[in-house]
Short mmCIF file of C-alpha atoms in Angstrom, two decimals:
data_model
loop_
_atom_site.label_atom_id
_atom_site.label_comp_id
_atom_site.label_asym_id
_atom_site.label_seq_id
_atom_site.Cartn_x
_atom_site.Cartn_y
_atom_site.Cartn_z
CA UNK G 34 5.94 7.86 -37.37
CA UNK G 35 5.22 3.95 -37.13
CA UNK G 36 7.08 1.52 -35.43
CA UNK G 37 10.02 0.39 -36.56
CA UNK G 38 10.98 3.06 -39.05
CA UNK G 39 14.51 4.16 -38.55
CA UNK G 40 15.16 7.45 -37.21
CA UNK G 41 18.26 8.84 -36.53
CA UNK G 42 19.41 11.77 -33.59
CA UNK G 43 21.89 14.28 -33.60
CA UNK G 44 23.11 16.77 -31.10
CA UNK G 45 25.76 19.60 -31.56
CA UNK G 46 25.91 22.88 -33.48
CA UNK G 47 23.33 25.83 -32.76
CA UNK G 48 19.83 26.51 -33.46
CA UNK G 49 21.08 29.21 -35.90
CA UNK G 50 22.60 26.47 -38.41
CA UNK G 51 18.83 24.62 -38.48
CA UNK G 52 16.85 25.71 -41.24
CA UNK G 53 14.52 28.05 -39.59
CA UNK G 54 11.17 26.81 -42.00
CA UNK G 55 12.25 23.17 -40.65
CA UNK G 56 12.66 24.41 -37.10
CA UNK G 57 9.48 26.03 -37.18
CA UNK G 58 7.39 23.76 -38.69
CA UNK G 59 8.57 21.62 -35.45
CA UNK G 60 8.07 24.07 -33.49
CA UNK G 61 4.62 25.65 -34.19
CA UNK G 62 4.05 29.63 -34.10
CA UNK G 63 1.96 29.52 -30.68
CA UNK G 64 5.04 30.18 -28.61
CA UNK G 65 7.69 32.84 -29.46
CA UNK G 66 10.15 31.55 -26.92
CA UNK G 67 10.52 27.89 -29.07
CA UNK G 68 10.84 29.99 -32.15
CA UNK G 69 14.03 29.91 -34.11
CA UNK G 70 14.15 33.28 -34.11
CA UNK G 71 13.91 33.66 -30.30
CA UNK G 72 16.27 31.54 -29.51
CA UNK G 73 18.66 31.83 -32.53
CA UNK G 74 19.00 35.36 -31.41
CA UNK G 75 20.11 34.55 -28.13
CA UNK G 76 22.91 32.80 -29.75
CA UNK G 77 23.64 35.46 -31.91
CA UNK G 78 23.46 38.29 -29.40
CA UNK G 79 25.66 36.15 -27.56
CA UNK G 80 23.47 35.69 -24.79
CA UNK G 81 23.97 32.08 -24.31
CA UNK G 82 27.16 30.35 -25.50
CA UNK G 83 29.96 28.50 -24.06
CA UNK G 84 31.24 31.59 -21.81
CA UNK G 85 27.75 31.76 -20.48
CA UNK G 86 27.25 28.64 -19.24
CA UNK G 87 24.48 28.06 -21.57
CA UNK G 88 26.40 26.16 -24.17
CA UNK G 89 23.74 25.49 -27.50
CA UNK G 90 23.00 21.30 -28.09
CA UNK G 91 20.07 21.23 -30.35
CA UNK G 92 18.99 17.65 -30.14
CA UNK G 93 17.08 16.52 -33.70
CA UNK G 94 15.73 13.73 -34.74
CA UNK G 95 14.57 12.03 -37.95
CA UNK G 96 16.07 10.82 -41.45
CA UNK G 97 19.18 11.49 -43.14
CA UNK G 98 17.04 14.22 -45.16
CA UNK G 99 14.00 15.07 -42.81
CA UNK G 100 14.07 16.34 -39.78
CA UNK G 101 11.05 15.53 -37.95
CA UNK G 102 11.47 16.77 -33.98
CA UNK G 103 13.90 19.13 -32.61
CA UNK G 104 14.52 20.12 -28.66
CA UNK G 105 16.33 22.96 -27.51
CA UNK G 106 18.79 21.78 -25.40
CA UNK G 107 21.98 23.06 -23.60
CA UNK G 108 24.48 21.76 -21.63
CA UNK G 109 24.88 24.08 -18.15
CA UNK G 110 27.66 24.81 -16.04
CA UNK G 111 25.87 26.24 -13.42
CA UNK G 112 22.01 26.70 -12.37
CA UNK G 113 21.16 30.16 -12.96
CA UNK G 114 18.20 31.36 -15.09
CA UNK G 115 16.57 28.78 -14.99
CA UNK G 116 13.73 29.59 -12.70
CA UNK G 117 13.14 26.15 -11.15
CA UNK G 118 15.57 25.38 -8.78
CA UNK G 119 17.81 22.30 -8.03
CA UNK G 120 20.81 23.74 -6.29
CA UNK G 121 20.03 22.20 -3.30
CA UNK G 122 20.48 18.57 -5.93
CA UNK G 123 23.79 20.23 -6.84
CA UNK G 124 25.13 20.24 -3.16
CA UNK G 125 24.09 16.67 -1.99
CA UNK G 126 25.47 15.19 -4.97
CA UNK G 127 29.08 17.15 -4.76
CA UNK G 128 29.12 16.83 -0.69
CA UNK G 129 28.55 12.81 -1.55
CA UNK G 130 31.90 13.20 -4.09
CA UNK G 131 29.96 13.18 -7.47
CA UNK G 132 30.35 16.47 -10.31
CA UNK G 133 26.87 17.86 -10.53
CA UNK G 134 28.02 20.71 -13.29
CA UNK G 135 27.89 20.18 -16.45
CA UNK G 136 24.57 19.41 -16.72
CA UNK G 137 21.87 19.00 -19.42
CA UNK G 138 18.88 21.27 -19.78
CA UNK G 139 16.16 21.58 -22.53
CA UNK G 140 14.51 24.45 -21.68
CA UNK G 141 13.68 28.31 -23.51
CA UNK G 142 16.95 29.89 -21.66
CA UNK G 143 15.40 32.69 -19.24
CA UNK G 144 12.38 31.98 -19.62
CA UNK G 145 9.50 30.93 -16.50
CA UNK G 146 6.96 30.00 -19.61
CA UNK G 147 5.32 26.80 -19.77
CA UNK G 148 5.09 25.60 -23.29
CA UNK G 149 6.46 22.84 -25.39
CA UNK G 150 10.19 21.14 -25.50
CA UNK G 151 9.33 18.31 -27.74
CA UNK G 152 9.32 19.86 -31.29
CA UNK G 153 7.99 17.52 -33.40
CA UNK G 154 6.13 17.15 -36.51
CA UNK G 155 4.38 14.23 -35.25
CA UNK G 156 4.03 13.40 -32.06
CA UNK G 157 5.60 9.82 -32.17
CA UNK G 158 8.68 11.21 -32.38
CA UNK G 159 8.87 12.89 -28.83
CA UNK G 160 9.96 9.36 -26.99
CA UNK G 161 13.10 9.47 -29.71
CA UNK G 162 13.81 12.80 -28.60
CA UNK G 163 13.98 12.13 -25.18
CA UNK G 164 15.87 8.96 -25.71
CA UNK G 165 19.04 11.10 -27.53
CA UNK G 166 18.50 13.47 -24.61
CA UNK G 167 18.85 10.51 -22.12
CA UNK G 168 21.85 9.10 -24.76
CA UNK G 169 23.58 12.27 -24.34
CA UNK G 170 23.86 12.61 -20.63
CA UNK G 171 24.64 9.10 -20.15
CA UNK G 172 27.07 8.61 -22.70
CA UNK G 173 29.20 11.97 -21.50
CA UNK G 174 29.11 10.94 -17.54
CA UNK G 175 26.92 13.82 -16.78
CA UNK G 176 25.15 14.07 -13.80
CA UNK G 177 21.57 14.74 -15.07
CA UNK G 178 19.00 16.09 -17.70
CA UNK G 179 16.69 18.86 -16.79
CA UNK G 180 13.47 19.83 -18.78
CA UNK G 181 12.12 23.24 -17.14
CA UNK G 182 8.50 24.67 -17.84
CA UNK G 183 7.30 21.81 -20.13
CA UNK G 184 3.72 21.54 -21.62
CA UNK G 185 1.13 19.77 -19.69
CA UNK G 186 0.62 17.78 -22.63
CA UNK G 187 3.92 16.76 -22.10
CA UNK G 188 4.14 15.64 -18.78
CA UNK G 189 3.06 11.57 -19.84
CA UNK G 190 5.37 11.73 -21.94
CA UNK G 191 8.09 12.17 -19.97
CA UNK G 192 6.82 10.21 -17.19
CA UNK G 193 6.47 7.72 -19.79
CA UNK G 194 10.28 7.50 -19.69
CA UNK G 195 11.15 7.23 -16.35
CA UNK G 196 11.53 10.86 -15.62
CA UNK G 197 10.43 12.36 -12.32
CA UNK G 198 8.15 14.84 -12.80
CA UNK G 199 8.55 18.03 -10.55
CA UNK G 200 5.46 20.81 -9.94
CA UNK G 201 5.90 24.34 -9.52
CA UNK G 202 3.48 27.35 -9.48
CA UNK G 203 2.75 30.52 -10.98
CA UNK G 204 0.02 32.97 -11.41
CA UNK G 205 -1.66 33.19 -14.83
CA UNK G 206 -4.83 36.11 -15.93
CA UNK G 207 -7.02 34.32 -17.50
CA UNK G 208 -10.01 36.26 -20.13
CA UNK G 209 -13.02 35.41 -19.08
CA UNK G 210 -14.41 37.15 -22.65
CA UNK G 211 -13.91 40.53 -21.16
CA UNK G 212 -14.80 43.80 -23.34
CA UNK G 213 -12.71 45.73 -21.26
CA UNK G 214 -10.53 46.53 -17.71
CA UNK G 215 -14.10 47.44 -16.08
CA UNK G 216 -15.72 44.36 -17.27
CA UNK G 217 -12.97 42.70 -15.62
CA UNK G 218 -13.36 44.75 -12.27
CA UNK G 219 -17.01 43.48 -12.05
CA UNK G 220 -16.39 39.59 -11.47
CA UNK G 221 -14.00 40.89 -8.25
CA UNK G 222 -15.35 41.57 -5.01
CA UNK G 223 -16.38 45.56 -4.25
CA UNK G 224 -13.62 46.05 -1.87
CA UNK G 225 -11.30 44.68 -4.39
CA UNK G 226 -12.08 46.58 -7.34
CA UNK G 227 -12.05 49.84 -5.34
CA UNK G 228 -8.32 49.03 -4.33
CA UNK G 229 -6.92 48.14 -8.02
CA UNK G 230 -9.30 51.41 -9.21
CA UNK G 231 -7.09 53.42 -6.28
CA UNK G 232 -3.66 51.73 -7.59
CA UNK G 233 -4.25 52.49 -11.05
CA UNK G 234 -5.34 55.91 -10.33
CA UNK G 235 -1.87 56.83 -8.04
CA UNK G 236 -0.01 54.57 -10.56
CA UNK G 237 -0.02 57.06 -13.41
CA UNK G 238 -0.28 60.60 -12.09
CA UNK G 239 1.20 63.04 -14.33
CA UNK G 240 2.55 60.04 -16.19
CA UNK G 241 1.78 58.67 -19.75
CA UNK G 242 1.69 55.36 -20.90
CA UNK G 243 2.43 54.28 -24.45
CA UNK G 244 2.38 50.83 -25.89
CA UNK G 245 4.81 50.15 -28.81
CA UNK G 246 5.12 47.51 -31.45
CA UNK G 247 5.99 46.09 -34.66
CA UNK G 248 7.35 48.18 -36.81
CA UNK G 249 7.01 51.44 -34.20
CA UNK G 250 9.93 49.50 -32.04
CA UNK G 251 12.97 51.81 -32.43
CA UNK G 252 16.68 51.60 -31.77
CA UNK G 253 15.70 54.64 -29.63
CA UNK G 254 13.10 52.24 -27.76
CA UNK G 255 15.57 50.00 -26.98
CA UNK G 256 18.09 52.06 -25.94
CA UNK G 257 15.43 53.34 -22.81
CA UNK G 258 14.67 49.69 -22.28
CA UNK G 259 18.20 48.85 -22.30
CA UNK G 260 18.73 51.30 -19.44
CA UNK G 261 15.84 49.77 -17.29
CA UNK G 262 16.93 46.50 -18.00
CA UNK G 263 20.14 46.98 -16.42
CA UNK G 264 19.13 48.58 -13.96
CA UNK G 265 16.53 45.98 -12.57
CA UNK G 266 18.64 42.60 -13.56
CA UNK G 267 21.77 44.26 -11.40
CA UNK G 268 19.75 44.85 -8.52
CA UNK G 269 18.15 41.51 -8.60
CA UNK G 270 20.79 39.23 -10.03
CA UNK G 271 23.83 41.48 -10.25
CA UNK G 272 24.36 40.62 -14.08
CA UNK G 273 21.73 40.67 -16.51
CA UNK G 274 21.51 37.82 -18.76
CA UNK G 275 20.94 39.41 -21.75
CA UNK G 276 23.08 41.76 -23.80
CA UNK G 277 22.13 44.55 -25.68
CA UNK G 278 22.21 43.27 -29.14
CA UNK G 279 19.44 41.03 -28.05
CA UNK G 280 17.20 43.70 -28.08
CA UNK G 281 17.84 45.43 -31.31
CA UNK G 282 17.63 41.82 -32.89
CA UNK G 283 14.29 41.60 -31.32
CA UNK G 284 13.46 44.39 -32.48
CA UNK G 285 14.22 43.43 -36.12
CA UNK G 286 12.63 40.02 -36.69
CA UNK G 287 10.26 39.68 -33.78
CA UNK G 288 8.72 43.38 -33.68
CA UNK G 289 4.92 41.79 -34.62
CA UNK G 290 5.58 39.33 -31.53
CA UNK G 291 6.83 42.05 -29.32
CA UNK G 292 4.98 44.78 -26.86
CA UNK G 293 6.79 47.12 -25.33
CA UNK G 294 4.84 49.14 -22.62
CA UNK G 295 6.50 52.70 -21.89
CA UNK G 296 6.06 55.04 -18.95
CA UNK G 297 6.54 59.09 -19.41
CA UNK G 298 6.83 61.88 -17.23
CA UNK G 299 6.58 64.41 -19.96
CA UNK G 300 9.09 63.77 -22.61
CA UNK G 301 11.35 61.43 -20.22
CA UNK G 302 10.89 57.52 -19.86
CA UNK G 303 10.69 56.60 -16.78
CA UNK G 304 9.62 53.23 -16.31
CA UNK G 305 8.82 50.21 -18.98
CA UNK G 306 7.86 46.61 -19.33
CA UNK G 307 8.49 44.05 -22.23
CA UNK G 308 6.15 41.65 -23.30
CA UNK G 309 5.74 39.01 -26.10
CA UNK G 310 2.81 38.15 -28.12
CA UNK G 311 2.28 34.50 -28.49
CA UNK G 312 -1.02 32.87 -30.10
CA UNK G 313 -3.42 33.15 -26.95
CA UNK G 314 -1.34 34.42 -24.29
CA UNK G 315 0.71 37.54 -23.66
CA UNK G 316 3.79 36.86 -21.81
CA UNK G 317 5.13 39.44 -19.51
CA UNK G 318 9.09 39.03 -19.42
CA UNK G 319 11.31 42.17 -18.12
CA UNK G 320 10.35 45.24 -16.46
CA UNK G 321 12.68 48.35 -15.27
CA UNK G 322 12.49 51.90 -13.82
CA UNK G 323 14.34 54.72 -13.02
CA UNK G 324 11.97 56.34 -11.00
CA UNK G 325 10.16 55.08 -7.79
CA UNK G 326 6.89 55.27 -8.51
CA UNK G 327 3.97 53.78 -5.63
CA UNK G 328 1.75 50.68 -8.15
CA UNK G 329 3.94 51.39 -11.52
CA UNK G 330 5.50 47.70 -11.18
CA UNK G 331 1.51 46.63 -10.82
CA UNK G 332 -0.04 49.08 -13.29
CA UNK G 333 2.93 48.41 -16.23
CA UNK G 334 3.23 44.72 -15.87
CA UNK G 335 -0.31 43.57 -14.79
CA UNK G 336 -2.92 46.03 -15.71
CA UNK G 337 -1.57 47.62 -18.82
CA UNK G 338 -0.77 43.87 -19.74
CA UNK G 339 -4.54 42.93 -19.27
CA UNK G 340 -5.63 45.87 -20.93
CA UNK G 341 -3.27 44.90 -24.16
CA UNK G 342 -4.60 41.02 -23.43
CA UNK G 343 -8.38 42.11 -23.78
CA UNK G 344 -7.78 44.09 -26.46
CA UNK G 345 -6.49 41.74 -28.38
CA UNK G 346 -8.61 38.84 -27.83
CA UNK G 347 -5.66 37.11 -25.86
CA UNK G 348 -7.14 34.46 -23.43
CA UNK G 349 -4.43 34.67 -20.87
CA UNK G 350 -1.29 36.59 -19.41
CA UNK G 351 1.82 35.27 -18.16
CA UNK G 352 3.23 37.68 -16.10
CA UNK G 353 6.82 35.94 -15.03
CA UNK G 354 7.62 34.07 -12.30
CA UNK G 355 6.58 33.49 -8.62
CA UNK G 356 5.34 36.71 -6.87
CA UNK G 357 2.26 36.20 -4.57
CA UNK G 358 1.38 39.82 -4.82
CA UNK G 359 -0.13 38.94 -8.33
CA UNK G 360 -3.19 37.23 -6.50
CA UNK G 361 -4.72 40.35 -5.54
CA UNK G 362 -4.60 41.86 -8.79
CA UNK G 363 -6.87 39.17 -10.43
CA UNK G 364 -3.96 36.69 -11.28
CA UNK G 365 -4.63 32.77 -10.54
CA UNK G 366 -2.53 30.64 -9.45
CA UNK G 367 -2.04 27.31 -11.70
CA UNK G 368 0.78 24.47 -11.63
CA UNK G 369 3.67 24.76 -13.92
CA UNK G 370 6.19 21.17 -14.75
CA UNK G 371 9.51 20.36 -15.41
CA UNK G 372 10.87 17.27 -15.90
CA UNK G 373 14.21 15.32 -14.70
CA UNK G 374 16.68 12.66 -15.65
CA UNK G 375 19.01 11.05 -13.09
CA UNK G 376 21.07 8.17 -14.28
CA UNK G 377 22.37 6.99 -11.03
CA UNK G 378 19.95 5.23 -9.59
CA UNK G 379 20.46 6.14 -5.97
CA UNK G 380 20.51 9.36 -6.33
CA UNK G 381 17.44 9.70 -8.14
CA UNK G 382 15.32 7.69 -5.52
CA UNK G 383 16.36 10.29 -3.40
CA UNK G 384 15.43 13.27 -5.69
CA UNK G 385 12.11 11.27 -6.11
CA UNK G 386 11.52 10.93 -2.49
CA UNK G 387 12.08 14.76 -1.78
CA UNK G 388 9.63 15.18 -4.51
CA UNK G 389 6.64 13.24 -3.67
CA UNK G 390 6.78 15.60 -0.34
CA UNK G 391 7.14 18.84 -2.35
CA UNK G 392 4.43 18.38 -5.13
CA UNK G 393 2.08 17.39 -1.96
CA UNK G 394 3.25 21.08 -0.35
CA UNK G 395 3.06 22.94 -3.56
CA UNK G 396 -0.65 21.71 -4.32
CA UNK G 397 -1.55 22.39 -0.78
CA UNK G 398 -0.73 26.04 -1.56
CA UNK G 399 -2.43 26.53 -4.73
CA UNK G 400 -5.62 25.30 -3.04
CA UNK G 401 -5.39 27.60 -0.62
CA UNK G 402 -4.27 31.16 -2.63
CA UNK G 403 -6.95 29.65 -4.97
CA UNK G 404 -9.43 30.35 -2.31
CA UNK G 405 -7.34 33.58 -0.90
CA UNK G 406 -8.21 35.21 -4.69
CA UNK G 407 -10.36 38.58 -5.24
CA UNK G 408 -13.15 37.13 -6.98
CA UNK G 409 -16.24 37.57 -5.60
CA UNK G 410 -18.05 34.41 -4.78
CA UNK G 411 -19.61 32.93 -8.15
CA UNK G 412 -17.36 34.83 -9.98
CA UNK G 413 -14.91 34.33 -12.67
CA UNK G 414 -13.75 30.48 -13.04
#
């Protein structure tokens, strides 16, 4: 792009309408969850949509007949699943008489997974984007614009524009060119590989494990998941997000990208975990059982993911959101980002104020679980 050619931004319809080559060519094929099939299958599946409070905005930018960026972008009537959390934002600014909801949010809808928002062809696009972003919120009286889990390429960018730029954490795996599980084990301390040899061991007595994908996903596979999903997202949210089409849509154009992890005792499932298979990282996004089973969260999401990840020449794994339990079981903890648009300026001096004092909190703590980790001294990173 050079300056001063005209570009021109639209916002409306659904991902599903955009030509999926021009999409992805935006997009890239590193990360599923950007994908137009990902997240034209949440619309489809109706997953997100105007009775979800996820109602699709597509932002895209370019010429009358090129598109040249796109963002994934909703607008939210409510906060939920969105993994970094503003409620608190919400309350202030309806106990001081303003209408927090409906918000904007450009973000991969249930998703904890750092990775790009700015689609774009070429990079000098990304301030446009941001600009019809800012355009829209400003232009319907919204409150604010929210972009969760962004790229740490991306960060600049946004700050850049005047957004305030808030830090999270998570725990990533990282491959340390490992030829297998016990390679792994060796860069831990003794004590600590004894433990996760112990967990692993309890985890699957008189179980078996199988790992499903491409075109091995069945209706029949989904149908188990289904179950476990349902099971888990009632208990911890009391509705699951997703409906079950989702799944059998996944199942038809993402099956190369997908890795479903299966536990049996004998012939009956009783435990699984669903991951997706980006460029370099496996990404660890729903887990269920039926059965309580001592380690099988651990050994399903975490091990059996590393396992997959080292067989595949993956160099990391994503295994969801928060949980400090991850630490002993060879996961790191690294900073995640989201970015956020306030165009009353009083308010966000506030927001900005609250987060200068959080980032300093949050880094605190990743230094110190950094230092808390399993790896024996010269080991690993």
């Amino acid at each position: 792009m050079s300056e001063g050619d005209p570009v021109t931004a639209r916002a409306g319809g659904t991902v599903g309408a955009i030509d999926a080559s021009v999409w992805d060519e935006c997009a890239g094929d590193a990360n599923p969850f950007v994908s137009h099939a990902f997240l034209s299958i949440l619309e489809e599946s109706g997953s997100v949509g105007e009775r979800t409070g996820w109602a699709p905005l597509p932002v895209t930018v370019g010429s009358d007949d090129h598109i040249a960026a796109v963002a994934p972008v909703y607008v939210k009537s409510h906060s939920q699943g969105e993994y970094v959390f503003d409620h608190s934002w919400a309350d202030a600014w309806e106990r001081a008489g303003g209408r927090y909801y409906p918000k904007v949010q450009l973000a991969a809808p249930f998703t904890p997974v750092p990775g790009p928002r700015l689609l774009t062809r070429d990079p000098g696009y990304a301030p446009a984007l941001i600009a019809a972003i800012e355009a829209v919120t400003a232009n319907n009286r919204l409150s604010s614009a929210h972009a969760t889990f962004i790229a740490p390429e991306e960060v600049a960018i946004f700050e850049d524009a005047g957004w305030l730029i808030r830090e999270g954490s998570q725990f990533h795996w990282q491959n340390e060119g490992y030829g297998d599980f016990d390679d792994f084990l060796t860069d831990l301390a003794s004590r600590k590989r004894k433990a996760i040899r112990k967990e692993r061991r309890r985890a699957v007595e008189g179980l078996r494990i199988e790992h499903i994908t491409g075109s091995d996903l069945t209706e029949a596979h989904w149908d188990i998941f289904w179950d476990f999903y349902q099971d888990t997202g009632m208990r911890k949210w009391g509705r699951p997000y997703l409906t079950r089409p989702f799944f059998s849509l996944l199942g038809e154009r993402m099956a190369e990208k997908t890795l479903l992890i299966l536990a049996y005792r004998g012939d009956t499932p009783v435990a699984g975990a669903l991951n997706l298979i980006g460029a370099d990282t496996l990404y660890g996004r729903y887990w269920g059982c039926l059965e309580d089973v001592p380690f099988l969260h651990f050994e399903l999401c975490y091990y059996q993911a590393i396992d997959a990840a080292i067989e595949r020449g993956l160099k990391t794994v994503e295994a969801g959101a928060q949980g400090e339990h991850k630490l002993a079981r060879g996961y790191r903890p690294v900073p995640t980002w989201s970015a956020h648009y306030f165009p009353d300026a009083g308010f966000r001096d506030a927001v900005a104020n609250y987060l200068q004092a959080e980032r300093a909190a949050v880094e605190r703590d990743i230094k110190f679980l950094g230092e808390m980790g399993p790896f024996r001294k010269g080991g690993g990173l």
